[in-house]
mmCIF file of C-alpha atoms and ligand atoms in Angstrom:
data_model
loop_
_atom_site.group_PDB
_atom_site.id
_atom_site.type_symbol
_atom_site.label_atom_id
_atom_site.label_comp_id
_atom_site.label_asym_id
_atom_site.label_seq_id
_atom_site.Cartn_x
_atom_site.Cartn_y
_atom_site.Cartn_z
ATOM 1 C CA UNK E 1 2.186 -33.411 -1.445
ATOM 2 C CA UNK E 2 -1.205 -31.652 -2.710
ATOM 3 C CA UNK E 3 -3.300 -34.313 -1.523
ATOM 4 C CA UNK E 4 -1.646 -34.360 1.951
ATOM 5 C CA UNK E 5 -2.095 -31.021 2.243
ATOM 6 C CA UNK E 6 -5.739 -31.076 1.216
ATOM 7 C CA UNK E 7 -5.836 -33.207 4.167
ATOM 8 C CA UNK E 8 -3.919 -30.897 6.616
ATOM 9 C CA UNK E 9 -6.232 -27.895 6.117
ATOM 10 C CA UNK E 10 -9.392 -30.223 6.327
ATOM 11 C CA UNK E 11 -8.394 -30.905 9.807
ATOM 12 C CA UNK E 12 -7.549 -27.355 10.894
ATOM 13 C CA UNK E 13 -10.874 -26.149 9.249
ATOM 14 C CA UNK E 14 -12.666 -29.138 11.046
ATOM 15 C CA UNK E 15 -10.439 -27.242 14.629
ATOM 16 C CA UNK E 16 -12.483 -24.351 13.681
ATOM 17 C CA UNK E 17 -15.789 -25.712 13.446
ATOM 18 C CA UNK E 18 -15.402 -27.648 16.453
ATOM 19 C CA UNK E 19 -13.917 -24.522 18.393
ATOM 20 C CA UNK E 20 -16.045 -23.472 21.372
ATOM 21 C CA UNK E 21 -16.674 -20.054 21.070
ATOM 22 C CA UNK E 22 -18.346 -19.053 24.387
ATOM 23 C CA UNK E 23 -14.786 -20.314 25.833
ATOM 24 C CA UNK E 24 -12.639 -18.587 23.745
ATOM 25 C CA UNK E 25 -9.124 -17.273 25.183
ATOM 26 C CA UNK E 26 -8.876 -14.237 23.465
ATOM 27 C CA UNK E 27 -6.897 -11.132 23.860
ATOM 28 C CA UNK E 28 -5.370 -8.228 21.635
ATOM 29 C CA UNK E 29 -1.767 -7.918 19.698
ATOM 30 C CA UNK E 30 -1.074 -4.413 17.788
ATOM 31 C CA UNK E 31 -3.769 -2.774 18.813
ATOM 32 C CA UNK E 32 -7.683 -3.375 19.970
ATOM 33 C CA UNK E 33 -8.678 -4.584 16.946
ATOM 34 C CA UNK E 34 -5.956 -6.939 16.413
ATOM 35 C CA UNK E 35 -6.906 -10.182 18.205
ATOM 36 C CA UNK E 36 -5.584 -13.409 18.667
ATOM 37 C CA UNK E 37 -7.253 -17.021 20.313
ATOM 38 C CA UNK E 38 -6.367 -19.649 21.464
ATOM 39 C CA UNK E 39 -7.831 -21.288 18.572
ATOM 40 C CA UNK E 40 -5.110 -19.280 16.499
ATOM 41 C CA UNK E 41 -2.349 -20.788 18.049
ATOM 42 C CA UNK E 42 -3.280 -24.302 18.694
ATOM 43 C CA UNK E 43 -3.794 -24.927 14.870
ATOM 44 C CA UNK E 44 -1.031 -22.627 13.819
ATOM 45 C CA UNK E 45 0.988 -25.548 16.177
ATOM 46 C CA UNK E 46 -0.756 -28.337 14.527
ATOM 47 C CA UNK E 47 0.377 -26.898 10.419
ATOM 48 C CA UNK E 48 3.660 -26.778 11.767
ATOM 49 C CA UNK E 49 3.715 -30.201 12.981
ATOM 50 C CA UNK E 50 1.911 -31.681 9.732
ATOM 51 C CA UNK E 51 3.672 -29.715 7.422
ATOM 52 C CA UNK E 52 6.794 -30.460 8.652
ATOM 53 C CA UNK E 53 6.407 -34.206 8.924
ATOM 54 C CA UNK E 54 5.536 -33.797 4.547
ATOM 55 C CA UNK E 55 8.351 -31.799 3.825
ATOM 56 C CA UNK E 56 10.606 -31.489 6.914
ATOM 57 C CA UNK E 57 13.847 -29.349 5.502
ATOM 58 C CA UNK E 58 10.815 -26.528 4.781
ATOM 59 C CA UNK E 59 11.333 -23.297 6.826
ATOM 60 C CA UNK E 60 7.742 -22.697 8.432
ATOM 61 C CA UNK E 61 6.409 -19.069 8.509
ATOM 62 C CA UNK E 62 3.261 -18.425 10.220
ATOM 63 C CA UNK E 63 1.466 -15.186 11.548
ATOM 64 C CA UNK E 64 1.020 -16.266 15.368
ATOM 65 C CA UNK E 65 5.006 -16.636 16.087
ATOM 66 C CA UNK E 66 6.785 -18.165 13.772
ATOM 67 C CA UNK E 67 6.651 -14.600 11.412
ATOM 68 C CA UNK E 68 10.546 -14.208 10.556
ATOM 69 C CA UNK E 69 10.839 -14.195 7.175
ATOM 70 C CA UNK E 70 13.888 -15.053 4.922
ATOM 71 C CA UNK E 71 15.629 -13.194 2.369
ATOM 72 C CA UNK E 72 15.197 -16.514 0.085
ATOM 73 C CA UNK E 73 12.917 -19.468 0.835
ATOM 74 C CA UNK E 74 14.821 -22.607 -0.849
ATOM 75 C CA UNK E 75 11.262 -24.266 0.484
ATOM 76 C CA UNK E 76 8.781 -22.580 2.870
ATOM 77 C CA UNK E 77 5.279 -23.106 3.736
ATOM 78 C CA UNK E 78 3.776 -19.594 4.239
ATOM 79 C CA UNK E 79 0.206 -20.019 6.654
ATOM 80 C CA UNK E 80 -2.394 -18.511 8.028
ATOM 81 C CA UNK E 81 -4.093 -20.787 10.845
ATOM 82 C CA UNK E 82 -6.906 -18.494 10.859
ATOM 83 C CA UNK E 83 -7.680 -15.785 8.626
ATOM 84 C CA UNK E 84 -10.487 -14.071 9.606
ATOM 85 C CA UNK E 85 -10.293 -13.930 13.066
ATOM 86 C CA UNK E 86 -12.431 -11.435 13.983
ATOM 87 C CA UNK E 87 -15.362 -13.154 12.180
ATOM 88 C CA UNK E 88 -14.178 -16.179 13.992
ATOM 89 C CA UNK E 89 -14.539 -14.852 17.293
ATOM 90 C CA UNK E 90 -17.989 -13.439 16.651
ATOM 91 C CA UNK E 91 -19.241 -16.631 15.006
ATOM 92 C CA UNK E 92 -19.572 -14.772 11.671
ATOM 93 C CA UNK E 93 -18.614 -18.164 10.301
ATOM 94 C CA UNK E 94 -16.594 -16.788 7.159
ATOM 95 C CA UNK E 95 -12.650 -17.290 7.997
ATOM 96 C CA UNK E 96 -10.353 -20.116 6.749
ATOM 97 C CA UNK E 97 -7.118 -21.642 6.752
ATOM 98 C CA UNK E 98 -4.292 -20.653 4.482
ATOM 99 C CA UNK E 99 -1.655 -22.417 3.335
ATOM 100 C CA UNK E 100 1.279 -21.688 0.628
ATOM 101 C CA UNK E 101 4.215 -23.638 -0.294
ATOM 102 C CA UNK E 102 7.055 -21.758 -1.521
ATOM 103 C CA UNK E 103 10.184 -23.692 -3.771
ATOM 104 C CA UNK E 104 13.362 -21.255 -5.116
ATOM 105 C CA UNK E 105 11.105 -18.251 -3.674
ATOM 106 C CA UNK E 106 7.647 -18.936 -5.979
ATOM 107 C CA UNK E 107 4.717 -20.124 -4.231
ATOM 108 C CA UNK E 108 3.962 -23.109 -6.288
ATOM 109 C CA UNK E 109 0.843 -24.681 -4.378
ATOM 110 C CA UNK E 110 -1.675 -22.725 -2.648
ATOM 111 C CA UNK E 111 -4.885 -23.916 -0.814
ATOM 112 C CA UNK E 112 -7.493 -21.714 1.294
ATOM 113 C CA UNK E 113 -10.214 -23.644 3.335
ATOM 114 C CA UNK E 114 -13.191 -22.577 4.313
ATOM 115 C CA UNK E 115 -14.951 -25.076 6.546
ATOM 116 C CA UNK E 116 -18.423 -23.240 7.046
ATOM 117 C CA UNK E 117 -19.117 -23.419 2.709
ATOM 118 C CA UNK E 118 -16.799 -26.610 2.795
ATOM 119 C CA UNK E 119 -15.055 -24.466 0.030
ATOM 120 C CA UNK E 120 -11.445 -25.113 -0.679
ATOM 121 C CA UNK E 121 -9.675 -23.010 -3.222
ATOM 122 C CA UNK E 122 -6.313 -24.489 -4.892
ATOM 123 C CA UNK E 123 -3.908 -23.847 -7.541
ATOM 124 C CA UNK E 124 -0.743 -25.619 -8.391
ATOM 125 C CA UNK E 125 1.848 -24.094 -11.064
ATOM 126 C CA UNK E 126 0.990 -23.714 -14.550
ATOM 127 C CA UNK E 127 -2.473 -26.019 -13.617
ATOM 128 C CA UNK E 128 -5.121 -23.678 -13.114
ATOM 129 C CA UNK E 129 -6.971 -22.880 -9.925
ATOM 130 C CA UNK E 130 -9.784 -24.650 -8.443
ATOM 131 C CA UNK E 131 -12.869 -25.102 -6.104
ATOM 132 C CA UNK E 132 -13.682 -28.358 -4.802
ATOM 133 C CA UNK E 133 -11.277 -29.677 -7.304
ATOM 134 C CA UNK E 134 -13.186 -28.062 -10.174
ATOM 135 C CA UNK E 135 -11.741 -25.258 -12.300
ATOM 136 C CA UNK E 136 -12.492 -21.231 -11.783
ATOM 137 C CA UNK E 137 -11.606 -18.549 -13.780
ATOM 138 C CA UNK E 138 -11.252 -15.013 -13.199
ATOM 139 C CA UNK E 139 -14.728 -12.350 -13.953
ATOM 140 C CA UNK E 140 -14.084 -10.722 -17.410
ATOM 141 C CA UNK E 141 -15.180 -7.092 -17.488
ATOM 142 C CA UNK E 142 -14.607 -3.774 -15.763
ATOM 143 C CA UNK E 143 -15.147 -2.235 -12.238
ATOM 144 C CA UNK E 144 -18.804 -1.347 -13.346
ATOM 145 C CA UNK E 145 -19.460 -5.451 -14.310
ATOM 146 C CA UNK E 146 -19.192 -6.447 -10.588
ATOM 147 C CA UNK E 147 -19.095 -5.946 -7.019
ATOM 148 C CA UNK E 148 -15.619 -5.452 -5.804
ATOM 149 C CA UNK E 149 -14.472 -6.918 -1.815
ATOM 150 C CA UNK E 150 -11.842 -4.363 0.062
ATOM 151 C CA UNK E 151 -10.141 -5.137 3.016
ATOM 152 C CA UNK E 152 -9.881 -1.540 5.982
ATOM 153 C CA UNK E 153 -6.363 -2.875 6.877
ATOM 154 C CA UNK E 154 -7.901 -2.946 10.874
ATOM 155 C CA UNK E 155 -3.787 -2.931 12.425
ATOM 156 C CA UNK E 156 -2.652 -0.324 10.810
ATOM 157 C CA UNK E 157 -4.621 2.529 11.190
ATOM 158 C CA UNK E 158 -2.204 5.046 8.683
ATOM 159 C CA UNK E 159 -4.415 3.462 5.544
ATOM 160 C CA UNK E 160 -7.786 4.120 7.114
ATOM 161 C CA UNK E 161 -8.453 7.812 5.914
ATOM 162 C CA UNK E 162 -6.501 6.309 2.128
ATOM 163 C CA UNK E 163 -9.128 2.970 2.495
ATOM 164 C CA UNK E 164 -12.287 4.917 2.708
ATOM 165 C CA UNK E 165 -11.777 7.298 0.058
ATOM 166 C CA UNK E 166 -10.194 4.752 -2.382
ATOM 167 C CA UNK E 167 -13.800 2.346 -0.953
ATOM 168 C CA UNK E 168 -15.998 5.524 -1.645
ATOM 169 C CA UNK E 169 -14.404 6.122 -5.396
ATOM 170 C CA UNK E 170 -14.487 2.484 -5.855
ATOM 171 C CA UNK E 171 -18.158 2.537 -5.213
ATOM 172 C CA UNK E 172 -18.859 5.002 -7.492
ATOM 173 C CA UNK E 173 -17.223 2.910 -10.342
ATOM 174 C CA UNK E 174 -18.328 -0.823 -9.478
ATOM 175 C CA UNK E 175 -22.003 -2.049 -8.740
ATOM 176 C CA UNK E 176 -21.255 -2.119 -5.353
ATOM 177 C CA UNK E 177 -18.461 -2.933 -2.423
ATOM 178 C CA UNK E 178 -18.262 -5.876 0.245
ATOM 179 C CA UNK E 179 -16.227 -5.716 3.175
ATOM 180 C CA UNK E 180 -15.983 -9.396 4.405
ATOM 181 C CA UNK E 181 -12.984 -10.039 7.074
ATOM 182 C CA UNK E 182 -11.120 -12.510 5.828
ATOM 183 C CA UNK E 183 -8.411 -11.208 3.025
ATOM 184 C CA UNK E 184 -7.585 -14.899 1.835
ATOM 185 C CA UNK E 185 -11.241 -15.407 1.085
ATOM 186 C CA UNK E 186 -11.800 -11.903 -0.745
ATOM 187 C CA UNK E 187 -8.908 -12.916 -3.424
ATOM 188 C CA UNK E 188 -9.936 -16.361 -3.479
ATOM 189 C CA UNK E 189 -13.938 -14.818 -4.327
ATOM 190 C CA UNK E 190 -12.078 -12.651 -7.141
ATOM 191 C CA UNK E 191 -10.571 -15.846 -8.388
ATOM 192 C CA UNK E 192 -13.943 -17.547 -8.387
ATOM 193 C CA UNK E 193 -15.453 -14.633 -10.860
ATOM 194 C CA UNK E 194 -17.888 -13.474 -7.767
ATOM 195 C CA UNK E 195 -15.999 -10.475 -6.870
ATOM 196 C CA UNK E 196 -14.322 -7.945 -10.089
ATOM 197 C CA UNK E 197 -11.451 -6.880 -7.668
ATOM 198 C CA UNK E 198 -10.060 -6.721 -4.690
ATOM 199 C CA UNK E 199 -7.975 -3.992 -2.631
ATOM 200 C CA UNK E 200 -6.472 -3.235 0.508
ATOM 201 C CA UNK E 201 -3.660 -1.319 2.310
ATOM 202 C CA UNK E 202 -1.472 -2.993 4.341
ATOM 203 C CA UNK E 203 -1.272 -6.405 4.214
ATOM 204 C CA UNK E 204 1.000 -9.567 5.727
ATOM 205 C CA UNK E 205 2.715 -12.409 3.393
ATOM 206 C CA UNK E 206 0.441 -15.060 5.134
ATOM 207 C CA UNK E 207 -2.813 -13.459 3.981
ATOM 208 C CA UNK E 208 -2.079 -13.297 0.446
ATOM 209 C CA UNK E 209 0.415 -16.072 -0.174
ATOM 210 C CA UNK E 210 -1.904 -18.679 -1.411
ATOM 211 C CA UNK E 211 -5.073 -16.656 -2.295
ATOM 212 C CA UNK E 212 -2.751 -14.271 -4.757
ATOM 213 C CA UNK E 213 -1.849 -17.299 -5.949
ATOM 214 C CA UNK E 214 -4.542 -18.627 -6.567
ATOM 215 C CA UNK E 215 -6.139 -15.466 -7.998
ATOM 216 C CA UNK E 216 -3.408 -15.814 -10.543
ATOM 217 C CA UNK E 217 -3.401 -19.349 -11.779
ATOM 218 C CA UNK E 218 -7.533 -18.281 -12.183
ATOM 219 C CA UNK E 219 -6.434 -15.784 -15.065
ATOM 220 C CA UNK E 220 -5.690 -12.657 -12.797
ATOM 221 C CA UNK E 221 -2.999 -10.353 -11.598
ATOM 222 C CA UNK E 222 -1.810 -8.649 -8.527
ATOM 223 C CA UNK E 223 0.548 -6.789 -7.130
ATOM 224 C CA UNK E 224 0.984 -3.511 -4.615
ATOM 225 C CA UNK E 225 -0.553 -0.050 -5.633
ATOM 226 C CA UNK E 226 2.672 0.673 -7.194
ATOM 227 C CA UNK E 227 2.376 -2.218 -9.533
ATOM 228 C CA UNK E 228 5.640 -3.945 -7.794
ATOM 229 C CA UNK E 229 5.377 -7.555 -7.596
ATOM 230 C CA UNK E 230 4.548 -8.432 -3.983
ATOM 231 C CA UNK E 231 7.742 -9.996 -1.844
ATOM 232 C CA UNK E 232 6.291 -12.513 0.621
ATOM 233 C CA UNK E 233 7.812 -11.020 3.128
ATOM 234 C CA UNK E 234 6.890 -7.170 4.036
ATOM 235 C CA UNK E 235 3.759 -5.822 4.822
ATOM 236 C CA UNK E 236 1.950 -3.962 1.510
ATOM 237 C CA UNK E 237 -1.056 -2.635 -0.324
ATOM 238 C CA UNK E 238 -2.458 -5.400 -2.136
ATOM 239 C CA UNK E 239 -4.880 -5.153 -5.250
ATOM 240 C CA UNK E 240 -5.815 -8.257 -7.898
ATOM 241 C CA UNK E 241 -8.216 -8.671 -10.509
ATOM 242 C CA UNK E 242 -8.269 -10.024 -13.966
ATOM 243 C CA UNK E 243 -6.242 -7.245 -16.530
ATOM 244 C CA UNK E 244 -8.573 -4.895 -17.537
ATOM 245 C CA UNK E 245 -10.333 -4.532 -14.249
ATOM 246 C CA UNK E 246 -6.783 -3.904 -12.529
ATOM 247 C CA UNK E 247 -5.376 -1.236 -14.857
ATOM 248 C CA UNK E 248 -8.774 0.516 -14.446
ATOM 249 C CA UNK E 249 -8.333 0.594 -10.765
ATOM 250 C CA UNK E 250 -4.742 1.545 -10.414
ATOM 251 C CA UNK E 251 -6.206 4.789 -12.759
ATOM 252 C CA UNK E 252 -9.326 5.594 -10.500
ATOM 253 C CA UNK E 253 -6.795 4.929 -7.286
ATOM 254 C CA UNK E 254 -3.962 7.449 -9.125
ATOM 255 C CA UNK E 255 -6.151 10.264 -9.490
ATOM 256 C CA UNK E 256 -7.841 9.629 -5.806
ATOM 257 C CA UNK E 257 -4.710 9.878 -4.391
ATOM 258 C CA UNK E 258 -3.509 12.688 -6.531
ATOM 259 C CA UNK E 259 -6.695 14.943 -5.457
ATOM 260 C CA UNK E 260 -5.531 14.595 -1.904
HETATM 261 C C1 IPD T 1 -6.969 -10.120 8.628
HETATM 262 C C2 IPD T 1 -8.131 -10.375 7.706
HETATM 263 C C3 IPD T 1 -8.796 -9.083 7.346
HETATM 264 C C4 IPD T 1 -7.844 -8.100 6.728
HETATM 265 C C5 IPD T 1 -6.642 -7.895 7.603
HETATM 266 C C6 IPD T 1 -5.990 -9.225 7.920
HETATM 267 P P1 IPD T 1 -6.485 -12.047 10.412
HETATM 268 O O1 IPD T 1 -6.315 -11.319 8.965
HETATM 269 O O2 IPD T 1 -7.685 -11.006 6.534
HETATM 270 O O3 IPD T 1 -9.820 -9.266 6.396
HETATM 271 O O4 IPD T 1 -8.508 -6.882 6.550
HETATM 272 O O5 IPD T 1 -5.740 -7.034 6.937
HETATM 273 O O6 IPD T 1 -4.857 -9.018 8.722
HETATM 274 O O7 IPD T 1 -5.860 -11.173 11.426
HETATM 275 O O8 IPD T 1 -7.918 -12.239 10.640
HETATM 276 O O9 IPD T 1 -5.733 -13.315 10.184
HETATM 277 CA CA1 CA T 2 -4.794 -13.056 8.098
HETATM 278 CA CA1 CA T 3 -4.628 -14.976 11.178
#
């Protein structure tokens, strides 16, 4: 099934690269920020089809439709056609594919493709996670060891005010912040040691399913900003990082929000 897979997201990130940008049929969802292409949907439709064909009993959850979750995935892929689509649109050339597969409600194989670095993050249970089919590990360390990657949560504008002061406090602590666009990428970087952490407020079971999964076969942990274990199925704060780097920030973000 992994290899197959491998092969699935190679073609949607291939989609992307050969998407026409200057033709793009765009328009917004939630809100002005929150867009969608045609791009979006076409490869959403082509996962479905591919995934279905490797394991066809699988329910199929994806953001652009297909977004009813389950109160317990038997088997499930969980995807993102395009994660980053902002970027995407603006030919910021740093979004990727997403894809989780879910058995008895555990994400056991994860991959995120991105086809601008030719980068694609894995993990499979209890193997280890991977970059081009080499092994990463987690950064050691705390906040002040690294740069840490945040997300603004753009469709739900209720975190913004929360974001920005947790972003400014988080600053102060870490060498330095990086706001990228795609949230898949950003947990796949902290799995790859080049980001310390990585936080945001509200986000969807198809951004995180395989890149938290990932993050955690590479050595770290996640979960929301209460500590509960995420669901992969509502939308919620998100923050991951290896141990120590994740118990400091749950601190810094406790008395943030306490001085509020
Ligand atoms: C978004 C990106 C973005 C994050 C948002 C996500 P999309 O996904 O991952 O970085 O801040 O919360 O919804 O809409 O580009 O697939
Ligand atoms: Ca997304
Ligand atoms: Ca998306």
């Amino acid at each position: 099934m992994e290899q197959s897979i491998f092969k699935i997201i190679k073609q949607a990130g291939q989609m992307m690269l050969d998407a026409k940008l200057d033709s793009l049929d765009t328009h917004s969802k939630t809100n002005f920020r929150d867009v969608v292409t045609d791009y979006d949907i076409k490869i959403q439709q082509f996962l479905k089809e591919e995934l279905l064909k490797i394991c066809s009993d699988a329910l199929f959850i994806g953001e652009e439709s297909d977004s009813n979750p389950k109160n317990y995935y038997k088997k499930a892929f969980i995807v993102d056609p395009i994660d980053g689509t902002a970027n995407f649109t603006f030919g910021y050339r740093h979004s990727c594919c997403s894809i989780a597969y879910v058995e008895d409600d555990k994400v056991i194989m994860g991959a995120v493709y991105n086809p601008y670095m030719d980068e694609l993050f894995s993990a499979k249970k209890g193997e280890g996670a991977k970059l081009n089919g080499k092994p990463i590990k987690v950064m050691d360390g705390n906040l002040k060891d690294g740069i840490v990657i945040f997300g603004t949560s753009p469709y739900s504008t209720s975190a913004t005010e929360t974001t920005f002061k947790l972003a400014k406090a988080t600053y102060e602590a870490s060498m330095d912040v990086r706001r990228t666009g795609s949230a898949a990428l950003d947990l796949c970087y902290v799995a790859a040691g080049r980001n310390i952490l990585y936080f945001e407020g509200n986000l969807a079971p198809w951004d995180y399913a395989a890149a938290a999964f990932i993050l955690e076969e590479a050595g770290g942990v996640y979960s929301d900003w209460n500590e509960a274990p995420m669901t992969l199925r509502d939308k919620t704060s998100i923050v991951g990082a290896n141990p120590k780097a994740y118990k400091e920030w749950l601190k810094l973000k406790d008395s943030v929000l306490k001085s509020n």
